[in-house]
Coordinates of C-alpha atoms and ligand atoms in Angstrom, one line a residue:
Chain J
X12 CA 19.5 -8.6 20.3
X13 CA 17.0 -5.9 21.0
X14 CA 13.9 -5.5 18.9
X15 CA 11.4 -2.6 19.0
X16 CA 8.0 -3.4 17.4
X17 CA 5.7 -0.3 16.6
X18 CA 2.1 -1.1 17.3
X19 CA -0.9 0.9 16.2
X20 CA -4.5 0.5 17.0
X21 CA -6.9 0.1 14.1
X22 CA -10.7 -0.3 14.0
X23 CA -11.8 -3.9 13.7
X24 CA -12.1 -4.9 10.0
X25 CA -15.9 -5.3 10.2
X26 CA -16.4 -1.8 11.7
X27 CA -18.8 0.6 10.1
X28 CA -16.7 3.6 8.9
X29 CA -18.5 6.8 9.7
X30 CA -17.6 10.2 10.6
X31 CA -18.8 12.8 13.2
X32 CA -18.4 16.6 14.1
X33 CA -19.2 17.7 10.7
X34 CA -17.3 14.9 9.1
X35 CA -14.0 16.1 10.7
X36 CA -13.4 13.1 12.9
X37 CA -13.8 9.3 12.8
X38 CA -17.0 8.2 14.6
X39 CA -15.7 5.8 17.3
X40 CA -19.1 5.0 18.4
X41 CA -19.5 1.3 18.8
X42 CA -16.0 0.6 17.2
X43 CA -13.9 -2.1 18.6
X44 CA -10.2 -1.6 18.4
X45 CA -7.6 -4.2 17.4
X46 CA -3.9 -4.3 16.9
X47 CA -3.3 -3.1 13.3
X48 CA -3.0 -6.5 11.5
X49 CA 0.3 -5.8 9.7
X50 CA 1.9 -4.8 13.1
X51 CA 0.5 -7.9 14.8
X52 CA 0.5 -10.7 12.3
X53 CA 3.8 -10.0 10.7
X54 CA 6.1 -7.5 12.6
X55 CA 5.4 -8.8 16.2
X56 CA 5.1 -12.5 15.3
X57 CA 8.5 -12.3 13.2
X58 CA 10.1 -10.6 16.2
X59 CA 8.9 -13.5 18.5
X60 CA 10.2 -16.1 16.1
X61 CA 13.6 -14.4 16.1
X62 CA 13.5 -14.3 20.0
X63 CA 12.6 -18.1 20.0
X64 CA 15.3 -19.2 17.5
X65 CA 18.2 -16.9 18.4
X66 CA 17.2 -14.9 21.5
X67 CA 16.0 -11.4 21.6
X68 CA 14.3 -8.8 23.8
X69 CA 11.1 -7.7 22.2
X70 CA 9.6 -4.3 23.3
X71 CA 6.4 -2.9 21.7
X72 CA 5.8 0.8 21.5
X73 CA 2.6 2.8 21.0
X74 CA 2.0 6.5 20.8
X75 CA -1.4 6.9 22.2
X76 CA -3.6 7.5 25.3
X77 CA -4.3 5.1 28.2
X78 CA -7.3 3.7 26.2
X79 CA -4.7 2.0 24.0
X80 CA -3.4 -0.2 26.8
X81 CA -5.9 -2.8 25.8
X82 CA -4.3 -3.5 22.5
X83 CA -0.8 -3.3 24.2
X84 CA -1.8 -6.0 26.6
X85 CA -2.8 -8.1 23.7
X86 CA 0.7 -7.7 22.0
X87 CA 2.2 -8.6 25.4
X88 CA -0.1 -11.7 25.5
X89 CA 1.1 -12.8 22.2
X90 CA 4.6 -12.8 23.6
X91 CA 6.3 -9.3 23.6
X92 CA 8.5 -8.9 26.8
X93 CA 7.7 -5.3 27.6
X94 CA 5.7 -2.3 26.4
X95 CA 6.3 1.4 26.2
X96 CA 3.5 4.0 25.6
X97 CA 4.3 7.5 24.7
X98 CA 1.5 9.5 26.3
X99 CA 0.1 11.6 23.5
X100 CA -2.9 11.7 21.2
X101 CA -1.4 11.0 17.7
X102 CA -1.7 13.9 15.4
X103 CA 0.0 12.9 12.3
X104 CA 2.5 10.4 11.0
X105 CA 5.5 12.8 11.4
X106 CA 4.5 13.4 15.1
X107 CA 4.1 9.6 15.8
X108 CA 7.4 8.7 14.0
X109 CA 9.3 11.5 15.7
X110 CA 8.1 10.3 19.1
X111 CA 9.2 6.8 18.3
X112 CA 12.6 7.8 16.9
X113 CA 13.3 10.1 19.9
X114 CA 12.7 7.3 22.2
X115 CA 14.6 4.6 20.3
X116 CA 17.7 6.9 19.7
X117 CA 18.9 6.3 23.3
X118 CA 17.8 2.7 23.6
X119 CA 20.2 0.8 21.2
X120 CA 17.7 -1.3 19.4
X121 CA 19.2 -3.4 16.6
X122 CA 16.1 -3.8 14.8
X123 CA 12.9 -1.6 14.6
X124 CA 9.8 -3.3 12.9
X125 CA 6.6 -1.7 11.8
X126 CA 3.6 -3.0 9.8
X127 CA 3.7 -2.0 6.0
X128 CA 0.8 0.4 6.7
X129 CA -2.2 0.8 9.1
X130 CA -5.5 -0.4 7.8
X131 CA -7.2 3.0 8.8
X132 CA -4.8 5.6 7.3
X133 CA -2.8 3.6 4.7
X134 CA -0.1 6.0 4.8
X135 CA 2.9 3.7 4.9
X136 CA 4.9 6.5 6.3
X137 CA 6.0 5.6 9.9
X138 CA 8.8 3.2 9.0
X139 CA 10.6 5.5 6.7
X140 CA 10.2 8.4 8.9
X141 CA 11.6 6.6 11.9
X142 CA 14.5 5.4 9.7
X143 CA 15.3 9.0 8.8
X144 CA 15.0 10.1 12.4
X145 CA 17.6 7.3 13.5
X146 CA 19.6 7.8 10.3
X147 CA 19.3 3.9 9.7
X148 CA 18.8 1.9 6.6
X149 CA 15.1 1.1 5.8
X150 CA 13.6 -1.9 3.9
X151 CA 10.0 -1.3 3.1
X152 CA 7.3 -3.9 2.5
X153 CA 9.4 -6.9 3.5
X154 CA 7.8 -10.3 3.1
X155 CA 10.7 -12.3 4.5
X156 CA 13.3 -11.4 7.1
X157 CA 16.3 -13.6 8.3
X158 CA 18.9 -12.6 10.8
X159 CA 22.6 -13.8 10.3
X160 CA 24.7 -12.3 13.0
X161 CA 24.6 -8.5 12.4
X162 CA 23.2 -8.8 8.9
X163 CA 19.6 -9.1 7.7
X164 CA 18.6 -10.8 4.5
X165 CA 15.1 -9.7 3.3
X166 CA 12.7 -10.1 0.4
X167 CA 10.8 -7.0 -0.3
X168 CA 8.2 -6.1 -2.7
X169 CA 9.0 -4.0 -5.7
X170 CA 6.7 -3.0 -8.7
X171 CA 5.9 -6.3 -10.4
X172 CA 8.3 -8.4 -8.5
X173 CA 10.4 -9.2 -5.4
X174 CA 13.9 -7.9 -4.5
X175 CA 16.2 -9.9 -2.3
X176 CA 18.5 -7.5 -0.2
X177 CA 20.9 -7.6 2.5
X178 CA 21.4 -4.8 5.1
X179 CA 23.5 -4.4 8.2
X180 CA 22.0 -3.8 11.7
X181 CA 20.7 -1.5 13.1
X182 CA 17.9 -1.2 10.6
X183 CA 14.2 -0.4 10.3
X184 CA 11.9 -2.8 8.3
X185 CA 8.2 -2.5 7.5
X186 CA 6.6 -5.9 7.4
X187 CA 4.0 -7.4 5.0
X188 CA 2.3 -10.7 4.3
X189 CA 4.5 -13.7 3.9
X190 CA 6.8 -12.8 6.8
X191 CA 5.0 -14.8 9.5
X192 CA 1.7 -16.4 10.5
X193 CA -1.0 -14.8 12.8
X194 CA -0.7 -16.2 16.5
X195 CA -3.7 -16.4 18.9
X196 CA -2.6 -15.6 22.4
X197 CA -3.2 -18.6 24.9
X198 CA -4.4 -18.4 28.4
X199 CA -0.9 -18.4 29.8
X200 CA 0.1 -15.5 27.7
X201 CA -2.9 -13.6 28.7
X202 CA -2.2 -14.1 32.4
X203 CA 1.5 -13.2 31.9
X204 CA 0.7 -10.1 30.1
X205 CA -1.0 -8.5 33.1
X206 CA 2.2 -8.3 35.0
X207 CA 4.6 -7.5 32.1
X208 CA 6.1 -4.0 32.4
X209 CA 4.3 -1.3 30.6
X210 CA 6.2 2.1 30.9
X211 CA 4.4 5.3 30.2
X212 CA 6.6 8.1 28.9
X213 CA 5.9 11.8 28.4
X214 CA 5.6 13.2 24.8
X215 CA 8.6 14.9 23.3
X216 CA 7.0 16.2 20.0
X217 CA 4.5 19.0 19.5
X218 CA 4.8 19.6 15.9
X219 CA 2.7 17.9 13.2
X220 CA 3.2 18.6 9.5
X221 CA -0.3 17.7 8.3
X222 CA -3.9 17.4 9.4
X223 CA -7.2 16.0 8.1
X224 CA -9.6 18.8 7.2
X225 CA -12.6 16.5 6.5
X226 CA -13.5 13.0 5.6
X227 CA -16.0 11.6 3.1
X228 CA -17.7 8.3 2.3
X229 CA -17.5 6.9 -1.2
X230 CA -20.6 7.5 -3.3
X231 CA -23.2 4.7 -3.0
X232 CA -23.3 2.3 -6.0
X233 CA -26.5 2.2 -8.1
X234 CA -28.1 -1.2 -8.2
X235 CA -26.5 -4.1 -10.0
X236 CA -27.6 -4.9 -13.5
X237 CA -28.0 -8.6 -13.7
X238 CA -27.1 -10.4 -17.0
X239 CA -28.3 -13.9 -18.2
X240 CA -25.5 -16.4 -17.6
X241 CA -26.1 -17.6 -21.2
X242 CA -25.7 -14.3 -22.8
X243 CA -22.1 -13.2 -22.3
X244 CA -22.2 -11.2 -25.6
X245 CA -24.5 -9.0 -23.8
X246 CA -22.1 -8.5 -20.9
X247 CA -19.3 -7.6 -23.3
X248 CA -21.4 -5.2 -25.2
X249 CA -22.5 -3.4 -22.0
X250 CA -18.8 -3.2 -20.8
X251 CA -17.9 -1.7 -24.3
X252 CA -20.8 0.5 -25.0
X253 CA -22.2 1.5 -21.6
X254 CA -19.3 1.2 -19.1
X255 CA -16.7 2.0 -21.7
X256 CA -14.0 0.0 -20.0
X257 CA -13.1 -2.5 -22.8
Chain P
X30 CA 6.4 27.6 -8.9
X31 CA 8.9 24.7 -9.0
X32 CA 7.7 21.1 -8.7
X33 CA 9.9 18.0 -8.6
X34 CA 8.8 14.5 -9.5
X35 CA 10.9 11.4 -8.8
X36 CA 10.7 8.4 -11.1
X37 CA 12.5 5.1 -11.2
X38 CA 14.2 4.9 -14.6
X39 CA 14.6 1.2 -14.9
X40 CA 12.9 -1.0 -17.5
X41 CA 10.3 0.8 -19.4
X42 CA 8.6 4.1 -18.6
X43 CA 5.5 3.1 -16.6
X44 CA 2.0 4.5 -16.7
X45 CA 2.7 5.6 -13.2
X46 CA 5.5 7.8 -14.4
X47 CA 3.1 9.6 -16.8
X48 CA 0.7 10.0 -14.1
X49 CA 3.0 11.6 -11.7
X50 CA 4.4 14.1 -14.3
X51 CA 0.8 15.0 -15.5
X52 CA -0.1 15.6 -11.8
X53 CA 2.9 17.8 -11.1
X54 CA 2.2 19.8 -14.3
X55 CA -1.3 20.3 -13.2
X56 CA -0.1 21.7 -9.9
X57 CA 1.2 24.6 -12.0
X58 CA 4.6 25.9 -12.8
X59 CA 7.8 24.0 -13.8
X60 CA 8.3 20.4 -13.5
X61 CA 11.8 18.9 -13.0
X62 CA 11.9 15.1 -13.0
X63 CA 14.6 13.5 -11.0
X64 CA 15.4 10.0 -12.1
X65 CA 17.7 7.1 -11.1
X66 CA 18.3 4.0 -13.0
X67 CA 19.7 2.8 -16.4
X68 CA 17.0 4.1 -18.7
X69 CA 18.2 5.8 -22.0
X70 CA 18.0 9.7 -22.0
X71 CA 15.9 9.4 -25.3
X72 CA 13.2 7.5 -23.5
X73 CA 13.2 10.0 -20.6
X74 CA 12.9 12.9 -22.9
X75 CA 9.4 11.7 -23.8
X76 CA 8.3 12.8 -20.3
X77 CA 8.2 16.3 -21.8
X78 CA 5.2 15.4 -23.7
X79 CA 3.4 15.1 -20.3
X80 CA 4.5 18.4 -19.0
X81 CA 8.1 17.8 -17.7
X82 CA 10.3 20.9 -18.2
X83 CA 13.6 18.9 -17.8
X84 CA 14.8 15.6 -16.6
X85 CA 17.9 15.0 -14.5
X86 CA 19.1 11.4 -14.5
X87 CA 21.6 10.6 -11.9
X88 CA 23.8 7.7 -12.9
X89 CA 25.7 7.9 -9.6
X90 CA 22.8 6.0 -7.8
X91 CA 22.5 2.5 -9.1
X92 CA 20.1 0.7 -6.7
X93 CA 16.8 1.5 -4.9
X94 CA 18.5 2.7 -1.7
X95 CA 15.9 5.2 -0.3
X96 CA 18.6 6.9 1.9
X97 CA 20.7 7.8 -1.2
X98 CA 17.8 8.8 -3.2
X99 CA 16.2 10.9 -0.5
X100 CA 19.5 12.7 0.0
X101 CA 19.8 13.3 -3.7
X102 CA 16.2 14.7 -4.0
X103 CA 16.7 16.9 -0.9
X104 CA 19.9 18.4 -2.5
X105 CA 17.7 19.7 -5.4
X106 CA 14.7 20.8 -3.3
X107 CA 15.5 24.4 -2.5
X108 CA 12.8 26.8 -3.6
X109 CA 10.6 23.8 -4.6
X110 CA 6.9 23.9 -3.6
X111 CA 5.8 20.3 -4.3
X112 CA 7.6 16.9 -4.7
X113 CA 5.4 14.2 -6.3
X114 CA 5.9 10.4 -6.1
X115 CA 3.9 7.5 -7.2
X116 CA 2.6 5.7 -4.1
X117 CA 4.5 2.6 -5.0
X118 CA 7.3 0.8 -3.2
X119 CA 9.7 3.6 -3.7
X120 CA 7.3 6.5 -3.0
X121 CA 6.5 4.6 0.2
X122 CA 10.2 4.5 1.3
X123 CA 11.7 7.7 0.0
X124 CA 8.8 10.2 0.6
X125 CA 8.6 9.6 4.4
X126 CA 12.4 10.0 4.7
X127 CA 12.3 13.2 2.7
X128 CA 9.3 14.5 4.8
X129 CA 11.5 14.2 8.0
X130 CA 14.6 15.6 6.3
X131 CA 12.8 18.7 4.8
X132 CA 10.2 19.0 7.5
X133 CA 7.6 19.0 4.7
X134 CA 4.3 17.5 5.1
X135 CA 3.7 14.3 3.3
X136 CA 0.3 13.6 1.8
X137 CA 0.4 9.8 1.1
X138 CA -2.0 8.0 -1.1
X139 CA -3.5 11.0 -3.0
X140 CA -6.3 10.2 -5.4
X141 CA -6.9 13.6 -6.9
X142 CA -5.6 17.2 -7.5
X143 CA -5.7 19.6 -4.6
X144 CA -9.0 21.2 -3.7
X145 CA -9.5 25.0 -3.7
X146 CA -8.8 25.0 0.1
X147 CA -5.4 23.4 -0.6
X148 CA -6.4 20.0 0.9
X149 CA -5.8 16.9 -1.1
X150 CA -8.1 13.9 -1.3
X151 CA -6.4 10.6 -0.1
X152 CA -7.6 7.0 0.2
X153 CA -8.2 6.1 4.0
X154 CA -9.8 3.1 5.9
X155 CA -8.5 0.9 3.1
X156 CA -10.9 2.2 0.5
X157 CA -13.9 2.5 2.8
X158 CA -13.6 6.3 3.0
X159 CA -11.7 9.3 1.7
X160 CA -9.9 12.0 3.8
X161 CA -8.8 15.5 2.8
X162 CA -5.3 16.3 4.1
X163 CA -3.6 19.7 4.4
X164 CA 0.1 20.2 4.7
X165 CA 1.1 23.0 7.1
X166 CA 4.6 23.4 5.9
X167 CA 5.9 25.5 3.0
X168 CA 7.0 22.6 1.0
X169 CA 4.6 19.7 0.4
X170 CA 5.2 16.1 -0.6
X171 CA 2.4 14.1 -2.4
X172 CA 2.5 10.5 -3.3
X173 CA -0.2 9.5 -5.8
X174 CA -2.0 6.3 -5.9
X175 CA -1.7 4.5 -9.3
X176 CA -4.7 4.9 -11.6
X177 CA -5.9 8.1 -10.0
X178 CA -5.3 10.5 -12.8
X179 CA -5.3 10.1 -16.6
X180 CA -1.9 10.9 -18.1
X181 CA -2.3 13.8 -20.6
X182 CA 0.0 14.4 -23.6
X183 CA 0.3 18.1 -24.0
X184 CA 3.7 18.9 -25.6
X185 CA 6.9 17.7 -26.9
X186 CA 10.0 16.1 -25.6
X187 CA 12.2 17.9 -23.0
X188 CA 15.9 18.2 -22.4
X189 CA 17.6 15.4 -20.3
X190 CA 20.8 16.0 -18.3
X191 CA 22.9 13.1 -17.5
X192 CA 24.7 13.6 -14.1
X193 CA 26.8 11.5 -11.7
X194 CA 26.3 12.5 -8.2
X195 CA 27.3 9.9 -5.8
X196 CA 25.4 10.0 -2.4
X197 CA 27.8 7.7 -0.3
X198 CA 28.0 4.0 0.0
X199 CA 24.8 2.1 -0.2
X200 CA 23.5 0.4 3.0
X201 CA 21.0 -1.8 1.1
X202 CA 22.8 -4.4 -1.1
X203 CA 20.6 -6.1 -3.8
X204 CA 21.4 -9.7 -4.1
X205 CA 18.7 -10.7 -6.6
X206 CA 15.5 -9.6 -8.3
X207 CA 12.7 -12.0 -9.0
X208 CA 10.2 -10.8 -11.6
X209 CA 7.4 -12.9 -12.9
X210 CA 7.9 -12.9 -16.7
X211 CA 5.5 -10.6 -18.6
X212 CA 3.1 -10.3 -15.6
X213 CA 1.2 -6.9 -15.2
X214 CA 1.9 -5.4 -11.8
X215 CA -1.5 -5.5 -9.9
X216 CA -1.6 -1.9 -8.6
X217 CA -0.9 -0.5 -12.1
X218 CA -3.3 -2.9 -13.9
X219 CA -6.3 -1.3 -15.7
X220 CA -8.2 -4.5 -15.6
X221 CA -8.1 -7.2 -13.1
X222 CA -9.7 -10.6 -13.1
X223 CA -9.9 -12.0 -9.5
X224 CA -11.2 -15.3 -8.0
X225 CA -12.0 -16.8 -4.6
X226 CA -12.8 -19.9 -2.8
X227 CA -15.7 -20.6 -5.1
X228 CA -13.1 -21.9 -7.6
X229 CA -12.6 -25.0 -5.4
X230 CA -8.9 -25.6 -6.2
X231 CA -5.7 -24.1 -7.7
X232 CA -6.1 -26.5 -10.7
X233 CA -9.1 -24.3 -11.8
X234 CA -7.2 -21.1 -12.4
X235 CA -6.6 -21.9 -16.0
X236 CA -9.9 -20.4 -17.0
X237 CA -9.2 -17.3 -14.9
X238 CA -5.8 -16.8 -16.6
X239 CA -7.5 -17.3 -20.0
X240 CA -10.0 -14.7 -19.3
X241 CA -7.4 -12.4 -18.0
X242 CA -5.3 -13.0 -21.1
X243 CA -8.2 -12.3 -23.3
X244 CA -8.6 -8.8 -21.8
X245 CA -4.8 -8.1 -21.1
X246 CA -5.8 -8.0 -17.4
X247 CA -3.8 -8.9 -14.3
X248 CA -5.0 -11.7 -12.1
X249 CA -5.8 -11.4 -8.3
X250 CA -7.5 -13.4 -5.6
X251 CA -9.3 -13.3 -2.2
X252 CA -7.4 -13.7 1.0
X253 CA -8.3 -17.4 1.9
X254 CA -7.0 -18.4 -1.6
X255 CA -3.5 -16.9 -1.0
X256 CA -3.5 -18.2 2.6
X257 CA -4.1 -21.8 1.4
X258 CA -1.4 -21.4 -1.1
X259 CA -3.6 -21.7 -4.2
X260 CA -2.3 -18.4 -5.4
X261 CA 0.9 -16.3 -4.6
X262 CA 0.5 -13.8 -1.6
X263 CA 1.2 -10.8 -4.0
X264 CA -2.2 -11.5 -5.7
X265 CA -4.1 -11.1 -2.4
X266 CA -6.4 -8.0 -2.7
X267 CA -8.4 -6.4 0.0
X268 CA -8.0 -4.6 3.4
X269 CA -5.1 -6.7 4.4
X270 CA -3.8 -7.2 0.8
X271 CA -3.1 -5.0 -2.1
X272 CA -5.6 -2.1 -2.5
X273 CA -6.4 -1.6 -6.3
X274 CA -8.5 0.7 -8.3
X275 CA -8.6 -0.6 -11.9
X276 CA -11.2 0.5 -14.6
X277 CA -12.6 -3.0 -14.5
X278 CA -12.6 -5.6 -11.7
X279 CA -14.2 -9.1 -12.4
X280 CA -14.7 -11.0 -9.2
X281 CA -15.4 -14.8 -9.7
X282 CA -16.6 -17.0 -6.9
X283 CA -15.8 -14.4 -4.2
X284 CA -18.4 -13.7 -1.6
X285 CA -17.7 -9.9 -1.2
X286 CA -16.8 -9.8 2.5
X287 CA -16.3 -6.3 3.8
X288 CA -12.5 -6.8 4.1
X289 CA -12.3 -7.9 0.5
X290 CA -14.5 -5.1 -0.8
X291 CA -12.3 -2.5 1.1
X292 CA -9.5 -3.2 -1.2
X293 CA -11.3 -3.2 -4.5
X294 CA -14.2 -0.8 -4.2
X295 CA -12.2 2.0 -5.8
X296 CA -12.6 0.1 -9.1
X297 CA -14.5 2.0 -11.7
X298 CA -16.7 -0.9 -12.9
X299 CA -17.2 -4.1 -11.0
X300 CA -18.5 -7.4 -12.5
X301 CA -19.5 -10.2 -10.1
X302 CA -20.0 -13.9 -11.1
X303 CA -21.4 -16.0 -8.3
X304 CA -23.8 -19.0 -7.9
X305 CA -25.4 -17.4 -4.9
X306 CA -27.8 -14.6 -5.8
X307 CA -27.6 -13.5 -2.2
X308 CA -23.8 -13.0 -2.3
X309 CA -23.0 -9.6 -0.6
X310 CA -20.6 -8.8 -3.5
X311 CA -23.7 -8.1 -5.9
X312 CA -24.6 -5.0 -3.7
X313 CA -21.2 -3.5 -4.7
X314 CA -21.4 -4.6 -8.3
X315 CA -22.3 -2.7 -11.5
X316 CA -23.0 -5.9 -13.5
X317 CA -23.8 -9.3 -12.0
X318 CA -24.0 -12.8 -13.3
X319 CA -25.8 -15.4 -11.1
X320 CA -24.3 -18.5 -12.3
X321 CA -21.6 -21.3 -12.1
X322 CA -18.2 -19.8 -12.9
X323 CA -17.2 -23.1 -14.5
X324 CA -19.8 -22.5 -17.2
X325 CA -19.9 -18.7 -17.3
X326 CA -16.2 -17.9 -17.4
X327 CA -15.3 -19.9 -20.7
X328 CA -18.4 -18.3 -22.2
X329 CA -17.3 -14.8 -21.3
X330 CA -13.8 -15.5 -22.5
X331 CA -15.2 -16.6 -25.8
X332 CA -17.4 -13.6 -26.1
X333 CA -14.4 -11.3 -25.4
X334 CA -12.4 -13.2 -28.1
X335 CA -15.3 -12.7 -30.6
X336 CA -15.6 -9.0 -29.6
X337 CA -11.8 -8.4 -30.1
X338 CA -11.7 -10.2 -33.4
X339 CA -14.6 -7.9 -34.6
X340 CA -12.9 -4.7 -33.5
Ligands
FAD418 C1 -8.9 -9.1 9.9 C2 -9.3 -9.7 8.6 C3 -8.7 -9.3 7.4 C4 -9.2 -9.8 6.2 N1 -8.6 -9.2 5.1 C5 -9.1 -9.8 3.9 C6 -8.5 -9.3 2.6 O1 -7.6 -8.3 2.6 N2 -9.0 -9.7 1.5 C7 -10.0 -10.7 1.5 O2 -10.3 -11.2 0.3 N3 -10.5 -11.3 2.6 C8 -10.0 -10.8 3.8 N4 -10.6 -11.3 5.0 C9 -11.4 -12.6 4.8 C10 -12.9 -12.2 4.4 O3 -13.6 -12.0 5.6 C11 -13.4 -13.4 3.8 O4 -13.4 -14.5 4.6 C12 -12.9 -13.8 2.4 O5 -12.8 -12.6 1.7 C13 -13.7 -14.8 1.8 O6 -13.1 -15.3 0.6 P1 -13.9 -15.8 -0.6 O7 -14.8 -14.9 -1.1 O8 -12.9 -16.3 -1.7 O9 -14.5 -17.2 -0.1 P2 -16.0 -17.5 0.5 O10 -16.5 -16.5 1.4 O11 -15.9 -18.9 0.9 O12 -16.9 -17.3 -0.9 C14 -16.9 -18.2 -1.9 C15 -17.9 -17.6 -2.9 O13 -17.8 -18.4 -4.0 C16 -19.2 -18.7 -4.5 N5 -19.2 -19.8 -5.3 C17 -19.1 -21.1 -4.9 N6 -19.0 -22.0 -6.0 C18 -19.1 -21.2 -7.1 C19 -19.0 -21.4 -8.5 N7 -19.0 -22.7 -9.0 N8 -19.2 -20.4 -9.4 C20 -19.3 -19.1 -8.9 N9 -19.3 -18.9 -7.5 C21 -19.2 -19.8 -6.7 C22 -20.0 -18.9 -3.2 O14 -21.3 -18.6 -3.4 C23 -19.4 -17.8 -2.3 O15 -20.0 -16.5 -2.4 C24 -10.2 -10.8 6.2 C25 -10.7 -11.2 7.4 C26 -10.4 -10.8 8.6 C27 -11.0 -11.3 9.8

């Protein structure tokens, strides 16, 4: 079985989010990049579990510049077999997904996994776009994934509940919490990652459908109003008369 | 101008459905609602009140297969300017497919109507910032975050056409559906009561549920609480959990780590209850109570009951 795991970089969760160039770009100054948690904790680790139980070849793919090879080596250290980098600066979700589906089309992957979204753009677009590009079925926001021969059984989030579905391979799945547990790479993995194959391929897509015009930070909160713990009637009255939320 | 809206016509008409119809109406022009599901025509016709011109319900699609639904929507999209979804599990699956199929720019996670320059404000960095996104295509797809726009009733019911257009065999077979009885879906909830490690054990969630019930609120939790298994994963809010933007968020025994705040700081009003006056959450709060949750929460619940009884 051949599994492709899509890996994106994301700023470390403690990063200060600020913008530069007249608020038109994310300020990377002092920002540490990590593997997007959904891609790493759930998609990659579940792929590795499948590899361990039933045998699989796990390739990771990133659309990005050479600066992104650090996070790709981390994914290799956790246990992926090989890596592919499409050498391009990501412009929008359509461009990134098209790069990945163009690559995957000729490679015969049985399963393509993504995180449910990135923690920087929160678009949740890439998985569905790849599925359309590959004309494959798609199961989004899956919290459980089991392989039975050429079939997958999955649990996925629906509004107010969980749906259990079955789909035939090849398929695309976006992964969420519940699917696997985070793994910390060990020394042997880190050493092995240095020599694992990392292929760099040229970009095949020039078109983007969207762009960010500008960014803004949320307005600052005014200072907190403290209420006596023995006077909850006052809190209720403030929520009703002042905040008007109850 | 013609706009399309997709809604899932199963169960009841959700607030999210009223929101997307209101949003499409405010974009200007006609609004055709495309629906799939088992819902009665009479229910669907009430979408007219929010600005729908007409509703088409396709009885030929029975599940949530995004491939079938995207193909059906695409077949209705000629001369359409905007296609609007709720940024829920279906919007997140169908809208990206449609974007590729129609080569229409997708603006995901919109939180307001377009600006005068045509860009749309979206949630980015898990609630730590906003971005303004422009689509460069003739057609534009927008998925709207729940609780971003107030539904507005402006008219009467609208005509509903029942159609049966089959879109090929489904590739995603639904085996079963698990729905917690009567629970309010977290992303749609207008009020949320959330608790963290300060509660010390799952056996203490009774008081959180009582408080939530007194308000008609949904319940949520911090990440460690879901990780240890005190609460189910779907209640985990924050940067790596569900991002929510209710009118009222009450945080009990949660320290307010940056990753937690990221998923909840879109809330209109935040109330924090914590024993530690130095807890970072107080900086993000509108109202704070420095005190022991085990004493404060029962008192607050009682005060709400008293307030409701007097209403
Ligand atoms: C990559 C990454 C992603 C993360 N994503 C998330 C996320 O999505 N969501 C999330 O929540 N966290 C996330 N975290 C974890 C986050 O950093 C915090 O560790 C977590 O939010 C802390 O949970 P807590 O507030 O429940 O517990 P604690 O930090 O232990 O805080 C407990 C609080 O309860 C108070 N308390 C104790 N007793 C009482 C009492 N009797 N009454 C009232 N208050 C009391 C204490 O004063 C304290 O402030 C993430 C971390 C990382 C590294």
